[in-house]
């Protein structure tokens, strides 16, 4: 099934984002080979050049590397993945905070509500 | 590439013409049998009423088979027309004209295939006609008049003299050139008709066929008249004395040759115009 | 651009009597792209495609495919998918495949067979026995099985169900090669915009815009579909 995209935002960024998340979550393990550009393009139903651009983006971030003609691999570096995990987390938190603010919650109220919700979930 | 195109055109037309030909042959054989029956019924004693009924039925069969033989050649002509039209100007044209070949190759392939099948159709028609003549002129009791061919040959002798085979070949060549020209007229008519008409392309093509034929005939008549005048003047001036030495046979060769050249030139002119329209003015709907 | 463009138009014009199908159309398309030819009905999309396929002659201007003027040589590297079925329907699927193989040196028979098998199409059947949708699939398979340099797809997904549409788009993607380009002419923009690299907006025979899709998204924050609607607002 083709992936869902917000077509008002550059698609290559969204692909890069999805691959980043999969690396961070471990779905694409460290050091493992990534699917080829063609395979990913067919799966996501996007243009191969778009996937290529997304990969280049991730390469710039140090999350993946090209090994000659053998293809693309996820980095072995734990630090890079951790750094990416943290960046993603920060982005998620940042977006969350802005949304709560828009609902009228102060910083403290938000933290209170968070605590309650977590406790409720772990019970 | 031309060979490949020809293969498909020839086979494609054959798929229609061969069954039609077999049908025509079958009908002609039935007609011949009926003819034979009719001729030999009077000798038997099956009663006058039965004889009358039988004769009536048999004559219907004979007439039908004669009409069928005529219809056969018309059908073959239609197949030639249809193949050209369908392959170029129906939706198939979207594939035909995107093949990596020139329009000239497309056109010539169809021309060769059409001429070959037309020659086959004419030969079959002739054989079937001779068959029926042979049966109808057979002596009592015999199925065929085996001398039919020699009898027919004798009929034509005054024209052909002693030339024999040579004259036959010349006649055949002349005929083939004329048929080729006829097919070129079909192609040109369809091409003009389909390019000019938005709707009713087939009717327009048929219309143009008769128009072009008439135009060609008019040109020939004008040419003949001009030639006649020129020859008369030359004759009056005495420059044509050498013609008195010409035998009837030589004259026939000359006549047939001239006809062949005229039709040949007309065919080529039509092909050139057709090719030009196909190259430059093609516009499939 | 270091390599010759796959398609180059310079002042390309095509008039039908008084009607202008294409007017002073100039563009250079590189290889390795999937390009959308987008515009309302009657804007000249089909005219441009027919000119590239060799079904029409330009009134004026120049048209080069892989550096060559349109003719038998370009037809051997251009694979055209028309809006209508263009086979002799009395042939079998196998027969049409053999026809393609005979005339197009770049036809990959193996690939076609695999695709037809995946679609459960019995190649021994005659085209006229197949449903309209199946005929269209056969035509698509044959066109995409050629290793051409330029693919011209005229409304490939109009009137097909979503599953078939996904299949068609996926075929186009997996057929991609950096040496060839695909031009998709359509008015169903939201369905195809994800697979397009670039696009041309065309209206009244003129080129309105030629740009990269992600540029539009980045600079305008709009989808191509939305951008199209704004540009071509009635």
Coordinates of N, CA, C and O in Angstrom, one line a residue, chain A residues 1-14 38 41-42 44-50 53, chain C residues 32-34 166 170 173-177 193-197 212 214-215 217-218 220-224:
Chain A
X1 N 0.8 -1.2 0.0 CA 0.0 0.0 0.0 C 0.9 1.2 0.0 O 1.8 1.3 0.7
X2 N 0.5 2.2 -0.8 CA 1.3 3.4 -0.8 C 1.3 4.1 0.5 O 0.3 4.1 1.2
X3 N 2.4 4.8 0.9 CA 2.4 5.6 2.1 C 1.5 6.8 1.9 O 1.3 7.3 0.8
X4 N 1.1 7.3 3.1 CA 0.3 8.5 3.1 C 1.2 9.8 3.2 O 2.1 9.8 4.0
X5 N 1.0 10.7 2.3 CA 1.8 11.9 2.4 C 1.0 13.1 2.4 O -0.1 13.2 1.9
X6 N 1.5 14.2 3.1 CA 0.9 15.5 3.0 C 1.5 16.1 1.8 O 2.7 16.5 1.8
X7 N 0.7 16.3 0.8 CA 1.3 16.7 -0.5 C 1.6 18.2 -0.5 O 2.0 18.7 -1.6
X8 N 1.4 18.9 0.6 CA 1.7 20.3 0.5 C 3.1 20.5 1.1 O 3.6 21.7 1.2
X9 N 3.8 19.5 1.5 CA 5.1 19.5 2.1 C 6.0 18.7 1.2 O 5.6 17.6 0.7
X10 N 7.2 19.1 0.9 CA 8.1 18.3 0.1 C 8.1 16.8 0.5 O 8.3 16.5 1.6
X11 N 7.9 16.0 -0.5 CA 7.7 14.5 -0.2 C 9.1 14.0 0.2 O 9.1 13.1 1.1
X12 N 10.2 14.5 -0.3 CA 11.5 13.9 0.1 C 11.7 14.0 1.6 O 12.3 13.2 2.2
X13 N 11.3 15.2 2.1 CA 11.5 15.4 3.5 C 10.7 14.4 4.4 O 11.1 13.9 5.4
X14 N 9.5 14.1 3.9 CA 8.6 13.2 4.6 C 9.1 11.8 4.6 O 9.1 11.0 5.5
X38 N 14.8 1.8 -5.5 CA 13.7 1.3 -6.3 C 12.6 0.6 -5.5 O 11.5 0.9 -5.6
X41 N 10.8 3.1 -3.4 CA 10.0 3.9 -4.3 C 8.7 3.2 -4.6 O 7.6 3.8 -4.6
X42 N 8.8 1.9 -5.0 CA 7.6 1.2 -5.3 C 6.7 1.0 -4.1 O 5.5 1.2 -4.2
X44 N 6.5 2.9 -1.4 CA 5.9 4.1 -1.0 C 5.0 4.8 -2.1 O 4.4 5.7 -1.8
X45 N 5.2 4.2 -3.3 CA 4.5 4.8 -4.5 C 4.9 6.2 -4.7 O 4.1 7.1 -4.9
X46 N 6.3 6.4 -4.7 CA 6.8 7.7 -5.0 C 7.9 7.6 -6.1 O 8.3 6.5 -6.4
X47 N 8.3 8.7 -6.6 CA 9.3 8.8 -7.6 C 10.7 8.4 -7.0 O 11.1 8.8 -5.9
X48 N 11.5 7.5 -7.7 CA 12.8 7.1 -7.2 C 13.7 8.3 -6.9 O 14.5 8.2 -6.0
X49 N 13.6 9.3 -7.7 CA 14.5 10.5 -7.5 C 14.2 11.1 -6.1 O 15.1 11.7 -5.5
X50 N 12.9 11.0 -5.7 CA 12.5 11.6 -4.4 C 13.1 10.8 -3.3 O 13.7 11.3 -2.3
X53 N 16.8 11.6 -3.1 CA 17.0 12.9 -2.4 C 16.8 12.7 -0.9 O 17.6 13.3 -0.1
Chain C
X32 N 15.8 10.6 -17.1 CA 15.7 10.2 -15.7 C 14.7 10.9 -14.9 O 14.8 11.0 -13.7
X33 N 13.7 11.4 -15.6 CA 12.6 12.1 -14.8 C 11.2 11.5 -15.1 O 11.0 11.0 -16.2
X34 N 10.3 11.7 -14.2 CA 8.9 11.4 -14.5 C 8.2 12.8 -14.4 O 8.2 13.4 -13.4
X166 N -3.2 2.0 -8.7 CA -2.0 1.8 -7.9 C -1.0 0.9 -8.7 O 0.2 1.1 -8.7
X170 N 2.7 1.9 -9.8 CA 3.8 1.1 -9.4 C 4.6 0.6 -10.5 O 5.8 0.5 -10.4
X173 N 6.8 3.4 -11.7 CA 8.0 3.6 -10.8 C 9.0 2.5 -11.0 O 10.2 2.8 -11.0
X174 N 8.6 1.3 -11.0 CA 9.6 0.2 -11.0 C 10.3 0.1 -12.4 O 11.3 -0.5 -12.5
X175 N 9.7 0.7 -13.4 CA 10.3 0.7 -14.7 C 11.3 1.8 -14.8 O 12.0 1.9 -15.8
X176 N 11.4 2.7 -13.8 CA 12.3 3.8 -13.9 C 13.7 3.5 -14.2 O 14.3 2.5 -13.7
X177 N 14.3 4.4 -15.1 CA 15.7 4.2 -15.4 C 16.3 5.6 -15.5 O 15.6 6.5 -16.1
X193 N 0.6 13.0 -8.3 CA 1.7 13.9 -8.0 C 2.8 13.3 -7.2 O 3.9 13.8 -7.3
X194 N 2.5 12.3 -6.4 CA 3.6 11.7 -5.7 C 4.7 11.0 -6.5 O 5.8 10.9 -6.1
X195 N 4.3 10.6 -7.7 CA 5.3 9.9 -8.5 C 6.0 10.9 -9.5 O 6.9 10.5 -10.2
X196 N 5.6 12.1 -9.5 CA 6.2 13.1 -10.5 C 7.4 13.7 -9.9 O 7.4 14.1 -8.7
X197 N 8.4 13.9 -10.8 CA 9.6 14.7 -10.4 C 9.3 16.2 -10.7 O 9.5 17.0 -9.9
X212 N 9.9 21.9 -10.7 CA 10.0 20.6 -9.9 C 8.9 20.6 -8.8 O 8.6 21.7 -8.2
X214 N 8.6 19.2 -5.8 CA 9.0 19.5 -4.4 C 9.3 21.0 -4.2 O 9.2 21.5 -3.1
X215 N 9.8 21.7 -5.3 CA 10.0 23.1 -5.2 C 8.7 23.8 -4.8 O 8.7 24.7 -4.0
X217 N 6.1 22.6 -3.4 CA 5.7 22.3 -2.1 C 6.5 23.1 -1.1 O 6.0 23.6 -0.1
X218 N 7.8 23.2 -1.3 CA 8.7 23.9 -0.3 C 8.4 25.4 -0.4 O 8.3 26.0 0.7
X220 N 5.8 27.1 -1.8 CA 4.5 27.6 -1.7 C 3.7 26.9 -0.6 O 2.6 27.4 -0.3
X221 N 4.2 25.8 -0.1 CA 3.5 25.1 0.9 C 2.2 24.5 0.4 O 1.2 24.4 1.2
X222 N 2.1 24.2 -0.9 CA 0.9 23.7 -1.4 C 1.1 22.4 -2.1 O 2.2 22.2 -2.6
X223 N 0.1 21.6 -2.2 CA 0.3 20.4 -3.1 C 0.1 20.9 -4.5 O -0.4 21.9 -4.8
X224 N 0.6 20.0 -5.4 CA 0.5 20.3 -6.8 C -0.9 20.5 -7.3 O -1.2 21.4 -8.1

